[in-house]
PDB file of C-alpha atoms in Angstrom:
ATOM      1  CA  MET A 785       0.444   0.063  -0.004  1.00  0.00           C
ATOM      2  CA  SER A 786       3.030   2.206   0.407  1.00  0.00           C
ATOM      3  CA  GLY A 787       3.829   1.668  -3.258  1.00  0.00           C
ATOM      4  CA  ALA A 788       0.995   2.967  -4.175  1.00  0.00           C
ATOM      5  CA  GLY A 789       0.601   5.793  -1.929  1.00  0.00           C
ATOM      6  CA  GLN A 790       3.901   6.682  -3.227  1.00  0.00           C
ATOM      7  CA  LEU A 791       3.328   6.755  -7.011  1.00  0.00           C
ATOM      8  CA  GLY A 792       0.356   8.730  -6.131  1.00  0.00           C
ATOM      9  CA  GLN A 793       2.630  11.374  -4.869  1.00  0.00           C
ATOM     10  CA  LEU A 794       4.442  10.562  -8.069  1.00  0.00           C
ATOM     11  CA  GLY A 795       1.673  11.181 -10.433  1.00  0.00           C
ATOM     12  CA  GLY A 796       0.723  14.439  -7.862  1.00  0.00           C
ATOM     13  CA  GLN A 797       4.130  16.242  -8.762  1.00  0.00           C
ATOM     14  CA  GLN A 798       4.148  15.737 -11.962  1.00  0.00           C
ATOM     15  CA  PHE A 799       0.866  16.985 -12.929  1.00  0.00           C
ATOM     16  CA  GLY A 800       2.287  19.972 -10.776  1.00  0.00           C
ATOM     17  CA  GLN A 801       4.736  20.176 -12.765  1.00  0.00           C
ATOM     18  CA  GLN A 802       2.986  19.866 -15.916  1.00  0.00           C
ATOM     19  CA  LYS A 803       0.839  22.779 -15.207  1.00  0.00           C
ATOM     20  CA  ASP A 804       3.866  25.211 -14.433  1.00  0.00           C
ATOM     21  CA  ILE A 805       5.386  24.297 -17.485  1.00  0.00           C
ATOM     22  CA  LEU A 806       1.743  25.432 -19.494  1.00  0.00           C
ATOM     23  CA  GLY A 807       1.270  28.212 -17.165  1.00  0.00           C
ATOM     24  CA  LEU A 808       5.076  29.760 -18.700  1.00  0.00           C
ATOM     25  CA  GLN A 809       4.120  28.330 -21.917  1.00  0.00           C
ATOM     26  CA  ASN A 810       1.294  30.203 -22.100  1.00  0.00           C
ATOM     27  CA  GLN A 811       3.102  33.674 -20.926  1.00  0.00           C
ATOM     28  CA  PHE A 812       5.567  32.911 -23.103  1.00  0.00           C
ATOM     29  CA  GLY A 813       3.871  32.740 -25.902  1.00  0.00           C
ATOM     30  CA  GLY A 814       1.147  35.889 -24.435  1.00  0.00           C
ATOM     31  CA  GLN A 815       4.301  37.780 -25.253  1.00  0.00           C
ATOM     32  CA  GLN A 816       5.516  36.907 -28.881  1.00  0.00           C
ATOM     33  CA  GLN A 817       1.642  37.222 -29.877  1.00  0.00           C
ATOM     34  CA  ALA A 818       1.814  41.083 -28.739  1.00  0.00           C
ATOM     35  CA  GLN A 819       4.951  40.892 -30.087  1.00  0.00           C
ATOM     36  CA  GLN A 820       3.695  39.726 -33.355  1.00  0.00           C
ATOM     37  CA  GLN A 821       0.996  42.043 -33.414  1.00  0.00           C
ATOM     38  CA  ALA A 822       3.031  44.918 -32.882  1.00  0.00           C
ATOM     39  CA  LEU A 823       5.200  43.821 -36.327  1.00  0.00           C
ATOM     40  CA  MET A 824       2.000  43.907 -37.225  1.00  0.00           C
ATOM     41  CA  ASN A 825       0.574  46.716 -36.475  1.00  0.00           C
ATOM     42  CA  ALA A 826       4.483  48.271 -37.562  1.00  0.00           C
ATOM     43  CA  GLU A 827       3.876  47.273 -41.409  1.00  0.00           C
ATOM     44  CA  ALA A 828       0.419  48.434 -41.695  1.00  0.00           C
ATOM     45  CA  GLN A 829       1.136  51.582 -40.786  1.00  0.00           C
ATOM     46  CA  ASN A 830       4.545  51.788 -43.024  1.00  0.00           C
ATOM     47  CA  PHE A 831       1.707  50.180 -45.572  1.00  0.00           C
ATOM     48  CA  ALA A 832      -0.309  52.910 -45.054  1.00  0.00           C
ATOM     49  CA  SER A 833       2.213  55.966 -44.620  1.00  0.00           C
ATOM     50  CA  GLN A 834       3.521  54.417 -48.066  1.00  0.00           C
ATOM     51  CA  GLN A 835      -0.284  55.152 -49.651  1.00  0.00           C
ATOM     52  CA  ARG A 836      -0.168  58.504 -48.252  1.00  0.00           C
ATOM     53  CA  TYR A 837       3.321  59.513 -49.298  1.00  0.00           C
ATOM     54  CA  PRO A 838       2.378  60.869 -53.266  1.00  0.00           C
ATOM     55  CA  TYR A 839      -0.538  63.034 -51.725  1.00  0.00           C
ATOM     56  CA  GLN A 840       2.112  64.687 -49.151  1.00  0.00           C
ATOM     57  CA  GLN A 841       4.293  65.216 -52.293  1.00  0.00           C
ATOM     58  CA  LEU A 842       1.388  66.825 -53.810  1.00  0.00           C
ATOM     59  CA  GLU A 843       1.042  68.665 -51.036  1.00  0.00           C
ATOM     60  CA  PHE A 844       4.610  69.975 -50.791  1.00  0.00           C
ATOM     61  CA  MET A 845       4.729  71.039 -54.289  1.00  0.00           C
ATOM     62  CA  SER A 846       1.130  72.916 -53.375  1.00  0.00           C
ATOM     63  CA  ASN A 847       2.715  74.753 -50.844  1.00  0.00           C
ATOM     64  CA  ILE A 848       6.057  75.170 -52.195  1.00  0.00           C
ATOM     65  CA  LEU A 849       4.018  77.726 -54.959  1.00  0.00           C
ATOM     66  CA  ARG A 850       1.486  79.176 -52.709  1.00  0.00           C
ATOM     67  CA  GLY A 851       3.913  80.589 -50.706  1.00  0.00           C
ATOM     68  CA  THR A 852       2.501  78.328 -47.996  1.00  0.00           C
ATOM     69  CA  PRO A 853       5.088  77.928 -44.469  1.00  0.00           C
ATOM     70  CA  MET A 854       5.828  74.337 -44.805  1.00  0.00           C
ATOM     71  CA  GLY A 855       5.044  73.581 -41.058  1.00  0.00           C
ATOM     72  CA  THR A 856       1.417  73.939 -41.615  1.00  0.00           C
ATOM     73  CA  VAL A 857      -0.835  70.880 -42.241  1.00  0.00           C
ATOM     74  CA  GLN A 858      -3.666  71.464 -44.992  1.00  0.00           C
ATOM     75  CA  SER A 859      -6.028  69.168 -46.134  1.00  0.00           C
ATOM     76  CA  LEU A 860      -5.458  67.641 -50.076  1.00  0.00           C
ATOM     77  CA  TYR A 861      -9.489  68.860 -50.689  1.00  0.00           C
ATOM     78  CA  THR A 862     -11.555  72.027 -49.327  1.00  0.00           C
ATOM     79  CA  PRO A 863     -15.414  72.888 -48.896  1.00  0.00           C
ATOM     80  CA  PRO A 864     -17.113  73.335 -51.724  1.00  0.00           C
ATOM     81  CA  PRO A 865     -17.755  77.105 -52.183  1.00  0.00           C
ATOM     82  CA  SER A 866     -21.191  78.451 -49.982  1.00  0.00           C
ATOM     83  CA  THR A 867     -24.480  80.311 -50.732  1.00  0.00           C
ATOM     84  CA  ALA A 868     -22.983  83.892 -50.406  1.00  0.00           C
ATOM     85  CA  GLN A 869     -19.477  83.100 -52.800  1.00  0.00           C
ATOM     86  CA  THR A 870     -21.593  81.357 -55.348  1.00  0.00           C
ATOM     87  CA  VAL A 871     -23.855  84.585 -55.666  1.00  0.00           C
ATOM     88  CA  ALA A 872     -20.870  86.854 -55.701  1.00  0.00           C
ATOM     89  CA  SER A 873     -18.825  85.181 -58.365  1.00  0.00           C
ATOM     90  CA  LEU A 874     -21.610  84.715 -60.431  1.00  0.00           C
ATOM     91  CA  GLY A 875     -22.531  88.238 -59.923  1.00  0.00           C
ATOM     92  CA  LEU A 876     -18.914  89.292 -60.181  1.00  0.00           C
ATOM     93  CA  GLY A 877     -18.840  87.783 -63.584  1.00  0.00           C
ATOM     94  CA  ALA A 878     -22.147  89.264 -64.492  1.00  0.00           C
ATOM     95  CA  ALA A 879     -20.621  92.668 -64.251  1.00  0.00           C
ATOM     96  CA  GLY A 880     -17.796  91.807 -66.301  1.00  0.00           C
ATOM     97  CA  ILE A 881     -19.722  89.972 -69.530  1.00  0.00           C
ATOM     98  CA  SER A 882     -21.666  94.083 -69.828  1.00  0.00           C
ATOM     99  CA  LYS A 883     -18.259  95.297 -69.363  1.00  0.00           C
ATOM    100  CA  LEU A 884     -17.117  93.425 -72.538  1.00  0.00           C
ATOM    101  CA  ALA A 885     -20.878  94.116 -74.660  1.00  0.00           C
ATOM    102  CA  GLY A 886     -20.385  97.541 -73.871  1.00  0.00           C
ATOM    103  CA  MET A 887     -16.724  97.798 -75.495  1.00  0.00           C
ATOM    104  CA  ALA A 888     -17.618  95.220 -77.801  1.00  0.00           C
ATOM    105  CA  GLU A 889     -20.985  98.195 -79.181  1.00  0.00           C
ATOM    106  CA  GLY A 890     -17.611 100.566 -79.004  1.00  0.00           C
ATOM    107  CA  GLY A 891     -17.836 101.874 -75.671  1.00  0.00           C
ATOM    108  CA  MET A 892     -14.427 102.020 -73.619  1.00  0.00           C
ATOM    109  CA  ALA A 893     -14.521 100.006 -70.404  1.00  0.00           C
ATOM    110  CA  TYR A 894     -12.424 101.422 -67.499  1.00  0.00           C
ATOM    111  CA  ALA A 895     -11.118  99.835 -63.694  1.00  0.00           C
ATOM    112  CA  ASN A 896     -11.498 101.343 -60.969  1.00  0.00           C
ATOM    113  CA  GLY A 897      -8.709 103.540 -59.761  1.00  0.00           C
ATOM    114  CA  GLY A 898      -7.136 102.768 -63.514  1.00  0.00           C
ATOM    115  CA  GLY A 899      -3.782 100.262 -62.960  1.00  0.00           C
ATOM    116  CA  ILE A 900      -2.540  98.075 -65.373  1.00  0.00           C
ATOM    117  CA  GLY A 901      -5.645  96.185 -66.225  1.00  0.00           C
ATOM    118  CA  ALA A 902      -7.257 100.295 -67.934  1.00  0.00           C
ATOM    119  CA  LEU A 903      -4.302 100.491 -69.313  1.00  0.00           C
ATOM    120  CA  ALA A 904      -4.183  96.812 -71.090  1.00  0.00           C
ATOM    121  CA  LEU A 905      -8.571  97.216 -71.698  1.00  0.00           C
ATOM    122  CA  ASN A 906      -7.545 101.342 -73.295  1.00  0.00           C
ATOM    123  CA  ASN A 907      -4.706 100.379 -75.414  1.00  0.00           C
ATOM    124  CA  LEU A 908      -7.224  97.136 -76.553  1.00  0.00           C
ATOM    125  CA  VAL A 909      -9.858  99.187 -78.171  1.00  0.00           C
TER     126      VAL A 909
END
């Protein structure tokens, strides 16, 4: 009977050791999974950066042409004009067309305040 008791104790010790080993494997597996996930996240971020790169270059060149400071971040797209802006641009367009119509009838168009624009228009007539 004592042999059976010792065998039972050895079985219990082996079970405890295997349980501890499995716990460590689970812990190391979790660490490995976290490292792999961090690597995949970095790769996904790199891919997104590569996809945005042409647009960033376009924005950079656009800022150079406009003289915008390089430190500012601007959207690639601008919102549509407001109703007031649309009405104002239509009114200015109509005023310009009416001046051109007056020139076609032999009249002269003068810019308010003179300037190079008025000089060019006067030389055309």
